[in-house]
Coordinates of C-alpha atoms in Angstrom, one line a residue:
M1 CA 27.2 0.8 3.3
S2 CA 23.9 -0.8 4.2
T3 CA 20.5 0.4 3.0
Q4 CA 17.0 -1.0 3.0
L5 CA 16.8 -1.4 -0.8
L6 CA 14.0 -3.2 -2.6
I7 CA 12.8 -0.3 -4.6
Y8 CA 16.1 1.6 -4.7
G9 CA 18.7 1.4 -7.5
D10 CA 21.5 3.9 -7.9
V11 CA 21.7 5.2 -4.3
Q12 CA 24.2 8.0 -3.7
P13 CA 24.9 10.2 -0.6
V14 CA 23.3 13.7 -0.9
N15 CA 25.9 16.5 -0.9
K16 CA 25.9 20.1 -2.1
Q17 CA 28.8 19.6 -4.5
R18 CA 27.2 16.7 -6.4
H19 CA 23.6 17.8 -6.1
A20 CA 23.9 21.6 -6.1
G21 CA 21.5 22.2 -9.0
W22 CA 19.3 19.2 -8.4
S23 CA 15.5 19.2 -7.9
V24 CA 13.1 16.4 -7.2
K25 CA 9.7 16.2 -8.8
A26 CA 7.8 13.7 -6.6
G27 CA 4.2 13.1 -7.6
N28 CA 1.6 10.4 -7.6
Q29 CA 3.5 8.0 -9.8
F30 CA 4.6 4.8 -8.1
G31 CA 5.9 2.8 -10.9
F32 CA 9.2 2.4 -9.0
A33 CA 7.3 0.0 -6.6
Q34 CA 5.7 -2.1 -9.2
G35 CA 8.0 -5.0 -8.9
V36 CA 7.8 -5.7 -5.1
N37 CA 5.1 -7.7 -3.4
S38 CA 5.9 -6.4 0.1
V39 CA 7.5 -3.5 1.9
P40 CA 8.5 -3.0 5.5
L41 CA 5.8 -1.5 7.8
M42 CA 6.4 0.5 10.9
A43 CA 4.4 -0.3 14.1
V44 CA 2.9 3.2 14.1
E45 CA 1.4 2.5 10.7
F46 CA -0.6 -0.6 11.8
P47 CA -3.9 1.1 12.5
N48 CA -4.1 2.7 9.0
A49 CA -2.5 -0.2 7.1
A50 CA -4.7 -2.9 8.8
E51 CA -7.8 -1.4 7.1
E52 CA -6.6 -2.2 3.6
Y53 CA -3.6 -4.6 3.6
S54 CA -2.6 -7.9 5.1
I55 CA 0.2 -7.3 7.6
V56 CA 2.7 -10.2 7.9
F57 CA 6.3 -10.7 9.0
A58 CA 9.4 -11.3 6.8
G59 CA 13.1 -11.8 7.4
E60 CA 15.1 -13.6 10.0
G61 CA 16.9 -12.7 13.2
D62 CA 17.7 -9.0 13.5
N63 CA 16.2 -8.4 10.0
L64 CA 12.7 -9.6 11.0
L65 CA 10.2 -6.9 10.3
P66 CA 6.4 -6.6 9.7
V67 CA 5.6 -6.0 6.1
V68 CA 2.5 -5.2 4.1
L69 CA 1.6 -7.9 1.5
M70 CA 0.9 -6.3 -1.8
G71 CA 1.1 -9.2 -4.3
V72 CA 1.0 -13.0 -4.6
R73 CA 4.1 -13.3 -6.8
E74 CA 7.5 -12.0 -5.9
D75 CA 7.6 -9.4 -8.7
E76 CA 4.1 -8.0 -8.6
N77 CA 2.5 -5.2 -6.7
L78 CA -1.3 -5.3 -7.1
Y79 CA -1.7 -1.9 -5.5
V80 CA 0.1 -0.1 -8.4
D81 CA -2.1 0.2 -11.4
S82 CA -1.1 0.2 -15.1
E83 CA -0.7 4.0 -15.0
G84 CA 1.6 4.0 -11.9
G85 CA -1.1 5.2 -9.5
W86 CA -1.6 3.7 -6.0
S87 CA -5.0 2.0 -5.6
A88 CA -5.3 2.2 -1.9
K89 CA -6.0 5.1 0.5
Y90 CA -3.0 4.5 2.7
I91 CA 0.6 4.4 1.2
P92 CA 3.3 2.9 3.5
A93 CA 5.9 5.3 4.7
F94 CA 8.6 3.1 3.1
V95 CA 7.2 4.0 -0.3
R96 CA 6.4 7.6 0.6
R97 CA 10.0 8.4 1.6
Y98 CA 11.3 7.4 -1.9
P99 CA 13.7 8.5 -3.5
F100 CA 15.4 9.2 -0.2
V101 CA 16.8 6.7 2.3
F102 CA 19.3 6.6 5.1
S103 CA 22.4 4.5 4.8
S104 CA 24.9 3.4 7.5
A105 CA 28.3 1.8 7.5
D106 CA 28.3 1.3 11.3
E107 CA 25.1 -0.5 12.2
G108 CA 23.1 2.7 12.4
A109 CA 25.4 4.8 14.7
T110 CA 25.9 7.2 11.9
L111 CA 23.3 7.9 9.2
T112 CA 23.9 9.3 5.8
L113 CA 21.0 10.8 3.7
C114 CA 21.0 9.2 0.2
I115 CA 19.0 9.6 -2.9
D116 CA 18.2 7.2 -5.7
E117 CA 19.7 9.0 -8.7
G118 CA 17.8 6.7 -11.0
F119 CA 14.5 8.1 -9.9
E120 CA 12.8 9.7 -12.9
G121 CA 11.8 12.7 -10.8
C122 CA 15.4 13.7 -10.3
N123 CA 16.4 16.5 -12.6
E124 CA 18.6 19.6 -13.1
E125 CA 15.9 21.6 -14.9
G126 CA 14.2 23.0 -11.8
R127 CA 11.2 20.7 -11.9
G128 CA 9.8 20.1 -8.4
E129 CA 11.7 21.0 -5.2
R130 CA 15.3 22.1 -5.1
L131 CA 17.7 20.3 -2.7
F132 CA 20.0 23.2 -2.2
D133 CA 19.5 27.0 -2.7
A134 CA 21.7 29.4 -4.6
E135 CA 24.1 29.7 -1.6
G136 CA 24.5 26.0 -1.3
E137 CA 22.4 25.7 1.8
Q138 CA 19.8 23.0 2.4
T139 CA 16.3 24.0 1.3
Q140 CA 13.2 23.8 3.5
Y141 CA 12.2 20.8 1.4
L142 CA 15.4 18.9 2.1
N143 CA 15.2 19.7 5.8
S144 CA 11.6 18.3 5.8
V145 CA 12.9 15.2 4.1
L146 CA 15.5 14.8 6.8
D147 CA 12.9 15.3 9.5
F148 CA 10.7 12.6 8.0
L149 CA 13.5 10.1 7.7
K150 CA 14.7 10.8 11.2
E151 CA 11.2 10.1 12.5
Y152 CA 11.0 7.0 10.3
Q153 CA 14.3 5.7 11.8
A154 CA 13.0 6.2 15.3
H155 CA 9.9 4.2 14.5
Y156 CA 12.1 1.6 12.7
Q157 CA 14.0 0.9 16.0
R158 CA 10.7 0.5 17.9
T159 CA 9.3 -1.8 15.3
K160 CA 12.5 -4.0 15.4
S161 CA 12.0 -4.3 19.2
F162 CA 8.4 -5.4 18.7
A163 CA 9.5 -8.0 16.1
K164 CA 12.2 -9.2 18.5
K165 CA 9.7 -9.6 21.3
L166 CA 7.5 -11.8 19.1
V167 CA 10.5 -14.1 18.4
E168 CA 11.4 -14.2 22.1
L169 CA 7.8 -15.3 22.9
D170 CA 7.9 -17.8 20.1
L171 CA 4.6 -16.5 18.7
L172 CA 5.5 -16.6 15.0
E173 CA 5.0 -19.5 12.5
P174 CA 5.6 -19.8 8.8
M175 CA 2.7 -18.7 6.7
G176 CA 1.9 -20.8 3.6
A177 CA -1.3 -19.7 1.9
Q178 CA -2.5 -21.9 -1.0
F179 CA -5.4 -20.5 -3.1
T180 CA -6.9 -20.4 -6.5
T181 CA -7.4 -17.0 -8.2
P182 CA -10.8 -16.1 -9.6
A183 CA -9.2 -16.9 -13.0
G184 CA -8.6 -20.5 -11.9
E185 CA -4.8 -20.1 -11.4
K186 CA -3.4 -22.0 -8.5
R187 CA -0.8 -20.1 -6.4
T188 CA 1.1 -20.4 -3.1
V189 CA 2.3 -17.5 -1.0
T190 CA 5.4 -18.4 1.1
G191 CA 8.3 -16.7 2.7
F192 CA 6.2 -14.9 5.3
Q193 CA 5.3 -15.5 8.9
A194 CA 2.2 -14.8 11.0
I195 CA 1.3 -15.0 14.7
N196 CA -0.1 -18.3 15.9
R197 CA -3.3 -17.6 17.8
D198 CA -3.0 -20.7 20.0
K199 CA 0.5 -19.7 21.1
L200 CA -0.8 -16.2 21.9
K201 CA -3.7 -17.7 24.0
A202 CA -1.2 -19.9 25.8
L203 CA 1.0 -17.0 27.1
S204 CA 1.3 -16.6 30.8
P205 CA -0.8 -13.8 32.4
D206 CA 2.3 -11.8 33.2
K207 CA 3.7 -11.9 29.6
F208 CA 0.2 -11.1 28.3
S209 CA 0.0 -8.2 30.6
D210 CA 3.4 -6.9 29.6
L211 CA 2.3 -6.9 25.9
A212 CA -0.8 -4.9 26.9
K213 CA 1.2 -2.3 28.9
T214 CA 3.5 -1.6 26.0
D215 CA 0.7 -1.4 23.4
E216 CA 2.2 -4.4 21.6
L217 CA -0.9 -6.5 22.2
E218 CA -2.9 -3.9 20.1
L219 CA -0.3 -4.4 17.3
I220 CA -0.8 -8.1 17.5
Y221 CA -4.6 -7.8 17.2
L222 CA -4.3 -5.4 14.3
H223 CA -2.0 -7.9 12.5
L224 CA -4.5 -10.8 13.1
Q225 CA -7.4 -8.6 12.0
S226 CA -5.5 -7.5 8.9
M227 CA -5.3 -11.1 7.6
R228 CA -8.9 -10.7 6.5
N229 CA -7.7 -8.4 3.8
F230 CA -6.1 -11.2 1.9
S231 CA -9.3 -11.8 0.0
K232 CA -9.4 -8.1 -1.0
M233 CA -5.9 -8.5 -2.5
L234 CA -7.2 -11.6 -4.4
D235 CA -9.9 -9.5 -5.9
K236 CA -7.2 -7.3 -7.3
V237 CA -5.7 -10.4 -9.0
S238 CA -8.9 -11.0 -10.9
T239 CA -9.2 -7.3 -11.8
T240 CA -5.6 -7.3 -13.2
K241 CA -6.3 -10.4 -15.2
A242 CA -9.4 -8.8 -16.7
E243 CA -7.4 -5.7 -17.6
E244 CA -4.7 -7.8 -19.3
A245 CA -7.3 -9.6 -21.3
E246 CA -8.8 -6.4 -22.5
E247 CA -5.4 -5.2 -23.6
V248 CA -4.8 -8.4 -25.6
H249 CA -8.1 -7.9 -27.4

């Protein structure tokens, strides 16, 4: 059974026998995402995400996807503060759908709704939203979760097609950013890819026109524009260091 994990732990299929009395209390606590420095981003999210994050690409082959960069080390998310709050206006859909996720055992032909039972908001005390009513029927909340994930899955397929197009056009190149944090610490960000501007300019007129007709050219420009947000993320590094120093003293 394949799932897009990262922030997920104990993933189990949702069913009315196992989860008859379960409720989910989802709030503004995002501690579950504190240990990841990037999460997948759907193409439809580019306009909102590009205002605050750097959008890059990660993975290989069919697993290549755009992602938002949220940290300069593998296990850090600079957008989750010490109290579990999210310090940006836009929260990626990948994070917002937690603790729910679709899984599939047949390459996406059949999708099963699952829940991370390790999520601290899962309970049997009635806190938050019930998954099933007294008659064992799906609640409006659970139906809305399903609708959200179905929409997400549709955007996921479109996003994969966009990433595949970039590979076919040979527009991507490895991104290795070396920098020094405001605290004087030298770091290197690797494992991601970005679009090569020169290769984009060298595209034939017909290929360039095709990208424009499918709105994929707009996505490319949003990606390139978003790279300017890298310095904003570095500012968060210095803020985090300052907070850590205060805690020590």
